[in-house]
PDB file of C-alpha atoms in Angstrom:
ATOM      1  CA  UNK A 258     -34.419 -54.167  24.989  1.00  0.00           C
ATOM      2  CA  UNK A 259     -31.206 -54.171  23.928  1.00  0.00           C
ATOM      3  CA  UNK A 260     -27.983 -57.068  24.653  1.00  0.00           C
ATOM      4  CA  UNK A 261     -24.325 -56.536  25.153  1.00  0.00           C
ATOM      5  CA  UNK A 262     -23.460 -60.204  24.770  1.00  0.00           C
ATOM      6  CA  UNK A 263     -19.644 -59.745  25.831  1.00  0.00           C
ATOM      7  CA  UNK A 264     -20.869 -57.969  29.297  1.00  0.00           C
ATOM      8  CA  UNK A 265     -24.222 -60.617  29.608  1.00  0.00           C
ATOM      9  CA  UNK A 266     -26.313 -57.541  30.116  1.00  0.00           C
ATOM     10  CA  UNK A 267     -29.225 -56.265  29.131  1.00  0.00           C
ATOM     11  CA  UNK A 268     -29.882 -53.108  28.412  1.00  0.00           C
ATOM     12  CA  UNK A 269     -33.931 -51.800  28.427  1.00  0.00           C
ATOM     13  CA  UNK A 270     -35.102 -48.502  27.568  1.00  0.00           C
ATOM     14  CA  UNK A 271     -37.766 -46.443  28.431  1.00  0.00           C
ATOM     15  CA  UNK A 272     -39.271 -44.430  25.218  1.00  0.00           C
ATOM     16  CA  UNK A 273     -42.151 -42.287  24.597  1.00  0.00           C
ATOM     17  CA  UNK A 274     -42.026 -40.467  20.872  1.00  0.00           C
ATOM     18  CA  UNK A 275     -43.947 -37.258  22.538  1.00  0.00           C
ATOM     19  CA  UNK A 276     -41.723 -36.863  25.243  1.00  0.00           C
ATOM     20  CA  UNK A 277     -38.432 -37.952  24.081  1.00  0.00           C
ATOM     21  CA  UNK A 278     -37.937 -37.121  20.724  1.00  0.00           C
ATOM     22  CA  UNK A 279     -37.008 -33.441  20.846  1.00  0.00           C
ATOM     23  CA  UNK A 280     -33.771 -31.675  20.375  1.00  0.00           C
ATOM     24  CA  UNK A 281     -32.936 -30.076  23.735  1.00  0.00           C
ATOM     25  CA  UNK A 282     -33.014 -31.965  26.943  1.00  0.00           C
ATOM     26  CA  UNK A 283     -34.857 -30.496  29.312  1.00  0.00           C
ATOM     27  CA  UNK A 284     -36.244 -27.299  27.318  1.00  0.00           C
ATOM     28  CA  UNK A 285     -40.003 -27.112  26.359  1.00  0.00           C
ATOM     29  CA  UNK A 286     -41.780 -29.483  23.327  1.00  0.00           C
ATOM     30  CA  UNK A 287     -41.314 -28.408  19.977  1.00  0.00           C
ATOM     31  CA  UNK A 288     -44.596 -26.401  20.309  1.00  0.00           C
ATOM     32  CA  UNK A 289     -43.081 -24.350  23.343  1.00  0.00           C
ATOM     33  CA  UNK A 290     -44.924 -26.089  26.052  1.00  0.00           C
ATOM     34  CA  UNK A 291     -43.150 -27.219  29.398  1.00  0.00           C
ATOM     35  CA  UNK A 292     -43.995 -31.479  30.025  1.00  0.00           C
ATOM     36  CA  UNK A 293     -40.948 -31.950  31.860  1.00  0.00           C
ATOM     37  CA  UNK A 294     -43.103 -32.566  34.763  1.00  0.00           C
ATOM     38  CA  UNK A 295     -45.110 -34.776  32.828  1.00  0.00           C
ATOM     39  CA  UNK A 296     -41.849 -36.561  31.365  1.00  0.00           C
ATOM     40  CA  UNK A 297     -39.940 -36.896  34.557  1.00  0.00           C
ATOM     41  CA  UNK A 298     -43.071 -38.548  36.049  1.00  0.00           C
ATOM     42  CA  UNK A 299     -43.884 -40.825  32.767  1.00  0.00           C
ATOM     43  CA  UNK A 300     -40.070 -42.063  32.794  1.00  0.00           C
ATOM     44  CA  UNK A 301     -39.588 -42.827  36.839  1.00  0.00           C
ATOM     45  CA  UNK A 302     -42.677 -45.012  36.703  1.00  0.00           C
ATOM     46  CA  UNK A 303     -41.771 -46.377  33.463  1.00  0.00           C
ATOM     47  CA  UNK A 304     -38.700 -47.584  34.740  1.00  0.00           C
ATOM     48  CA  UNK A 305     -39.811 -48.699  38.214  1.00  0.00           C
ATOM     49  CA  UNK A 306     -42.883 -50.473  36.429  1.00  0.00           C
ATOM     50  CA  UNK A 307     -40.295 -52.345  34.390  1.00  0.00           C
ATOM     51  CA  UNK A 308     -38.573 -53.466  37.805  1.00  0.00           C
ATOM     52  CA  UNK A 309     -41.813 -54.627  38.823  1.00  0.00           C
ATOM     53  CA  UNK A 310     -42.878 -56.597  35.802  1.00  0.00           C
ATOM     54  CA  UNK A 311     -39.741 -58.239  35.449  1.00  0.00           C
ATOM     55  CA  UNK A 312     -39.742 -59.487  39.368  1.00  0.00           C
ATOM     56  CA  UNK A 313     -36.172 -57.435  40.022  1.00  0.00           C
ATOM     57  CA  UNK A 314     -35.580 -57.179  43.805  1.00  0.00           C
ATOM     58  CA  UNK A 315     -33.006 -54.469  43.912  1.00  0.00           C
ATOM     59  CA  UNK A 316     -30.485 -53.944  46.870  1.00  0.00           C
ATOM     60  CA  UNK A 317     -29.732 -50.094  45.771  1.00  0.00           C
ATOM     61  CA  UNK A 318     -31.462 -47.853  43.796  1.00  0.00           C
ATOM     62  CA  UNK A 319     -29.941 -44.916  42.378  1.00  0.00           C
ATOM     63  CA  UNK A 320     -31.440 -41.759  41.204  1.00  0.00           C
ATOM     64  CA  UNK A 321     -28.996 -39.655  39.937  1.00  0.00           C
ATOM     65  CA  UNK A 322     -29.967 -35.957  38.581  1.00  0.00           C
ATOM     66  CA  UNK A 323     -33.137 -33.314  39.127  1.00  0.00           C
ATOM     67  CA  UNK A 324     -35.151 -35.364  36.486  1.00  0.00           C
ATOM     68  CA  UNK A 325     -35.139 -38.557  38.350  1.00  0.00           C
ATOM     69  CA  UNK A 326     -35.506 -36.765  41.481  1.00  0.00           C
ATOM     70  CA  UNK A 327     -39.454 -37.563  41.830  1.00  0.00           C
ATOM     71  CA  UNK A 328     -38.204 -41.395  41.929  1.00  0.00           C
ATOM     72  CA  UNK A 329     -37.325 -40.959  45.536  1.00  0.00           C
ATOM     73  CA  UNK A 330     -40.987 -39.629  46.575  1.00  0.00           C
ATOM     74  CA  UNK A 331     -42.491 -42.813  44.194  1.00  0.00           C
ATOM     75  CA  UNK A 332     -40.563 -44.987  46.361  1.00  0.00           C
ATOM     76  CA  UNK A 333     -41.091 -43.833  49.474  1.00  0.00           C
ATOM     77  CA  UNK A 334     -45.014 -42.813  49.455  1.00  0.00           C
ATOM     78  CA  UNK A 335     -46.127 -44.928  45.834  1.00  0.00           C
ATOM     79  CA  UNK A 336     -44.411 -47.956  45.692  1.00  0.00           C
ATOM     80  CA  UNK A 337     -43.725 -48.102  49.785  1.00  0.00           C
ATOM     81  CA  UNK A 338     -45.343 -51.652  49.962  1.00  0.00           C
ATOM     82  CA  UNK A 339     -44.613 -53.068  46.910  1.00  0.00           C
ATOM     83  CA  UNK A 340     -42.685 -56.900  47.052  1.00  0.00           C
ATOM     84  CA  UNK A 341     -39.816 -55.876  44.762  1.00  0.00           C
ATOM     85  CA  UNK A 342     -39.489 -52.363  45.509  1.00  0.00           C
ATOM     86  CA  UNK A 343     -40.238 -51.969  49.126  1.00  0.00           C
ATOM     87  CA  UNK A 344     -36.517 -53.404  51.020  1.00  0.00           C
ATOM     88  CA  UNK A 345     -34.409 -50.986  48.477  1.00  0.00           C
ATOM     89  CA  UNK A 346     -32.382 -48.384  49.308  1.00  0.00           C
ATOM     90  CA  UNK A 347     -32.748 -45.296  47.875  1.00  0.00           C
ATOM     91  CA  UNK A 348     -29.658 -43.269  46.703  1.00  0.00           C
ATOM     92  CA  UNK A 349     -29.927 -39.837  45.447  1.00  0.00           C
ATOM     93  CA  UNK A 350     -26.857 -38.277  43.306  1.00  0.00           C
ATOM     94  CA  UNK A 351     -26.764 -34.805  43.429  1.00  0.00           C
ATOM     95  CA  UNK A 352     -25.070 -32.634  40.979  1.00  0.00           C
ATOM     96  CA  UNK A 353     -24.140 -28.720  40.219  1.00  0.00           C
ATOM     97  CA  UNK A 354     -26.665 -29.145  36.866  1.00  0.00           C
ATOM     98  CA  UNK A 355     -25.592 -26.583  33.988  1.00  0.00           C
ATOM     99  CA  UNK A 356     -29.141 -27.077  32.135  1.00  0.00           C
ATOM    100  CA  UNK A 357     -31.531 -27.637  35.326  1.00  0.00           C
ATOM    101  CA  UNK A 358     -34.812 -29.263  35.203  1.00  0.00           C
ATOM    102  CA  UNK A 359     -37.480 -26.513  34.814  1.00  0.00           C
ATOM    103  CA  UNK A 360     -41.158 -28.257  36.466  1.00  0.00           C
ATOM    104  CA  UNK A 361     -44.029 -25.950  35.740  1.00  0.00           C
ATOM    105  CA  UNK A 362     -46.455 -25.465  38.899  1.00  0.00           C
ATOM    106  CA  UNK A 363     -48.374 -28.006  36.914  1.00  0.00           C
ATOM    107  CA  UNK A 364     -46.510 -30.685  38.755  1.00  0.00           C
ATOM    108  CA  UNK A 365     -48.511 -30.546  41.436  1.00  0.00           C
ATOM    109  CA  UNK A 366     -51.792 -31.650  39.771  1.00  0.00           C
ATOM    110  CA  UNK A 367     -49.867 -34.355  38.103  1.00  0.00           C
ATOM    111  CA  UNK A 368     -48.352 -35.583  41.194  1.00  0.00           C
ATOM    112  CA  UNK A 369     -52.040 -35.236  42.528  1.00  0.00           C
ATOM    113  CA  UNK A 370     -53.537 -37.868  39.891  1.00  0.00           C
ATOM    114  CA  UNK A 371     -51.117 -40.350  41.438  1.00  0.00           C
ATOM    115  CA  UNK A 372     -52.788 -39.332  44.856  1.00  0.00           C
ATOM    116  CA  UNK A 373     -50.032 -38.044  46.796  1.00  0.00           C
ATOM    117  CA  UNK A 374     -51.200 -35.668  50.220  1.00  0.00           C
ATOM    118  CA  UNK A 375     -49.996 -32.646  49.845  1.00  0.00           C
ATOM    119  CA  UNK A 376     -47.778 -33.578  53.146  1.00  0.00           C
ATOM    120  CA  UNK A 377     -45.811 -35.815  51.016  1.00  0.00           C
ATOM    121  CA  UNK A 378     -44.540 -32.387  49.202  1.00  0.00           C
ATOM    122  CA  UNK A 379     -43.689 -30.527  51.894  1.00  0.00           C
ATOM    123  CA  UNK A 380     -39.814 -30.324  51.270  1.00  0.00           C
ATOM    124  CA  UNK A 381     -40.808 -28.654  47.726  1.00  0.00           C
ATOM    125  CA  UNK A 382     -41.706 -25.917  49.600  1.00  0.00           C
ATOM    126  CA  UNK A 383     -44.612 -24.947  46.744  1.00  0.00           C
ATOM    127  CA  UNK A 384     -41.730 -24.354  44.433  1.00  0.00           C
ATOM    128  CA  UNK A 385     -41.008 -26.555  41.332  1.00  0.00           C
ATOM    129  CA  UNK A 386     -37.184 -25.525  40.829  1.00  0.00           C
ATOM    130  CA  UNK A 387     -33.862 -26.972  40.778  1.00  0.00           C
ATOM    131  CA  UNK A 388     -33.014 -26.432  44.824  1.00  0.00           C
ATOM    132  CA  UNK A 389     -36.959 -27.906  45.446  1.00  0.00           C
ATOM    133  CA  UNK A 390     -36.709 -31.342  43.621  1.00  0.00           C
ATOM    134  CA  UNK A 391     -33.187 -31.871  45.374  1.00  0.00           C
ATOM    135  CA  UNK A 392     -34.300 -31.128  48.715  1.00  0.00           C
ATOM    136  CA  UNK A 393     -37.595 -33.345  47.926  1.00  0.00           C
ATOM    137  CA  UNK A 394     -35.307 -36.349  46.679  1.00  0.00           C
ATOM    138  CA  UNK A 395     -32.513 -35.599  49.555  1.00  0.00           C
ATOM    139  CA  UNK A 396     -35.869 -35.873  52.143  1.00  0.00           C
ATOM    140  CA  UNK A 397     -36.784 -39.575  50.653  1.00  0.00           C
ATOM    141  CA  UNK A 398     -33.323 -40.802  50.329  1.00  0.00           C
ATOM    142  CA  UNK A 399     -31.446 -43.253  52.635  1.00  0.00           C
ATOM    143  CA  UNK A 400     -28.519 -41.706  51.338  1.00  0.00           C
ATOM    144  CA  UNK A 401     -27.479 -38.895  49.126  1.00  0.00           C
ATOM    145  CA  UNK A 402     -23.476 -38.791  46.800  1.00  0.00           C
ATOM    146  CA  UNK A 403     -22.181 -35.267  45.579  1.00  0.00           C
ATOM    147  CA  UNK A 404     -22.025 -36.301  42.366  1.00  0.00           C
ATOM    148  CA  UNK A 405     -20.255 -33.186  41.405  1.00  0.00           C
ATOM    149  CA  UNK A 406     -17.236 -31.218  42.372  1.00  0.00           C
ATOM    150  CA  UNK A 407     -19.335 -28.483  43.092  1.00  0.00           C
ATOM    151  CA  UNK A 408     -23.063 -28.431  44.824  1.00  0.00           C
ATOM    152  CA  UNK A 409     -25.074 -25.592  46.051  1.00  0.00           C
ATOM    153  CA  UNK A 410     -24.071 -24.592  49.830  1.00  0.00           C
ATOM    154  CA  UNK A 411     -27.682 -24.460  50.570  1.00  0.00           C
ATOM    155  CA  UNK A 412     -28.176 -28.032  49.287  1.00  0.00           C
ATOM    156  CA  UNK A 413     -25.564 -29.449  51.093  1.00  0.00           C
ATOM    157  CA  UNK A 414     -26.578 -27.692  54.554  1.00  0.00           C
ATOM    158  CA  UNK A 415     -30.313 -29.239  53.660  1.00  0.00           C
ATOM    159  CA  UNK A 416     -28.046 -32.232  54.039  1.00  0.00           C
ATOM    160  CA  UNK A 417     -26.476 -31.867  57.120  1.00  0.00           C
ATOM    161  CA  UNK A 418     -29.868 -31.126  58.920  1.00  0.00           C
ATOM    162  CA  UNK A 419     -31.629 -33.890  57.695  1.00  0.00           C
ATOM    163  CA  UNK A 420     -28.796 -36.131  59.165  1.00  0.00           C
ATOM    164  CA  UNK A 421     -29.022 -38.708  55.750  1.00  0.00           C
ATOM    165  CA  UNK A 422     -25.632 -40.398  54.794  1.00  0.00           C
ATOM    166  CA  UNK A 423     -23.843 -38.522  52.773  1.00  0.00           C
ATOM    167  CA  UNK A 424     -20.832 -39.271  50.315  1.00  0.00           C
ATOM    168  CA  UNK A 425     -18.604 -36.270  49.259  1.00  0.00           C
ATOM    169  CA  UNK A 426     -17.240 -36.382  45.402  1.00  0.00           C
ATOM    170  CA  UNK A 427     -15.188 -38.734  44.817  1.00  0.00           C
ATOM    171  CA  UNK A 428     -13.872 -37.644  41.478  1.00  0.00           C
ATOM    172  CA  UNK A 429     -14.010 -38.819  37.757  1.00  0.00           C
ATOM    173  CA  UNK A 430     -12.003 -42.180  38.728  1.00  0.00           C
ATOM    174  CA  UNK A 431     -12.198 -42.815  41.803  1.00  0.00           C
ATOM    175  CA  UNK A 432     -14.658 -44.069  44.277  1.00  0.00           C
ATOM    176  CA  UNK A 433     -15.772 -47.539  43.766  1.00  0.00           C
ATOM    177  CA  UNK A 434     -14.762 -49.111  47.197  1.00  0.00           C
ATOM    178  CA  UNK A 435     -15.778 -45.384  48.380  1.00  0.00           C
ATOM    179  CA  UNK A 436     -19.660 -46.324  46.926  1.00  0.00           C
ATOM    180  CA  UNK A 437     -19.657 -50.021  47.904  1.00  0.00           C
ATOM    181  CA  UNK A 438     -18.958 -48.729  51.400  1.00  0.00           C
ATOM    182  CA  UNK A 439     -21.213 -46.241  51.173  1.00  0.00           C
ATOM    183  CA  UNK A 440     -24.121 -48.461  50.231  1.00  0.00           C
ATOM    184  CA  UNK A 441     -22.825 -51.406  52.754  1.00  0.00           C
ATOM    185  CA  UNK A 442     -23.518 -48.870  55.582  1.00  0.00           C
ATOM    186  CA  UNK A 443     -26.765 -48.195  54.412  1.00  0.00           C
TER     187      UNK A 443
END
């Protein structure tokens, strides 16, 4: 936990010396395995664990990003009846990623531990990728922001199908009264 006393805020972080402590963001452990399935899953229910033990009751939640994408499916199908979780909306950012998330097929026995049907996954499509985790988090979401200037045509036609509120970029500065709107109509 960390304060910004000027802003009143508190800032808490989520930490794990295996999983974070490497020199690339997404590429493999320093002994060239892939965890990032492991990781992404470690820090989405170490954050929404932390919501839970401090009693938070969020309005919005807001995933933003490939690696957080899973956070969507804990919500919906994990944490689904959960007192301080349950009444949130769930916002998914979506962005054209330069360095994307690379899951290994071992995802699916992780996400099986936490005993998810394999129903729950259908929107992966049996693929780990990029394109997979977005359409999974798009599925869960109430509503979905281009977070980007550019996003993959397919993605945003996944969109369109699934009918879910969507918010075009709004560019580097703008967009404030653009979001608040956004999550108002929610």
């Amino acid at each position: 936990v960390a304060s910004l006393p000027a802003a009143k805020l508190q800032v808490y972080f989520i930490d794990n010396d295996d999983f974070f402590k490497r020199k690339s963001l997404y590429g493999p452990d320093p002994k060239g395995v892939n965890d990032n399935d492991e990781r992404s899953v470690f820090f989405v229910r170490g954050a929404l664990e932390t919501v839970k033990k401090l009693k938070w009751i969020p309005d919005v939640i807001h995933c933003h990003g490939t690696f957080v994408a899973l956070g969507m499916l804990y919500l919906k199908k994990y944490y689904h009846d959960d007192p301080c979780l349950k009444k949130a909306k769930l916002v998914f950012s979506l962005y054209d990623e330069a360095e994307p998330v690379e899951l290994t097929d071992r995802l699916f026995e992780t996400l099986k531990f936490d005993k998810f049907k394999p129903s729950a996954l259908t929107p992966l499509g049996g693929k780990t990728d990029y394109e997979a985790l977005s359409r999974l988090a798009i599925h869960y979401a109430h509503g979905v922001v281009q977070g980007s200037e550019q996003i993959k045509p397919e993605l945003l036609s996944y969109i369109q199908e699934t009918g879910v509120p969507f918010l075009p970029y709004q560019g580097v500065k703008g967009g404030g009264a653009a979001y608040e709107e956004f999550y108002n109509q929610l």
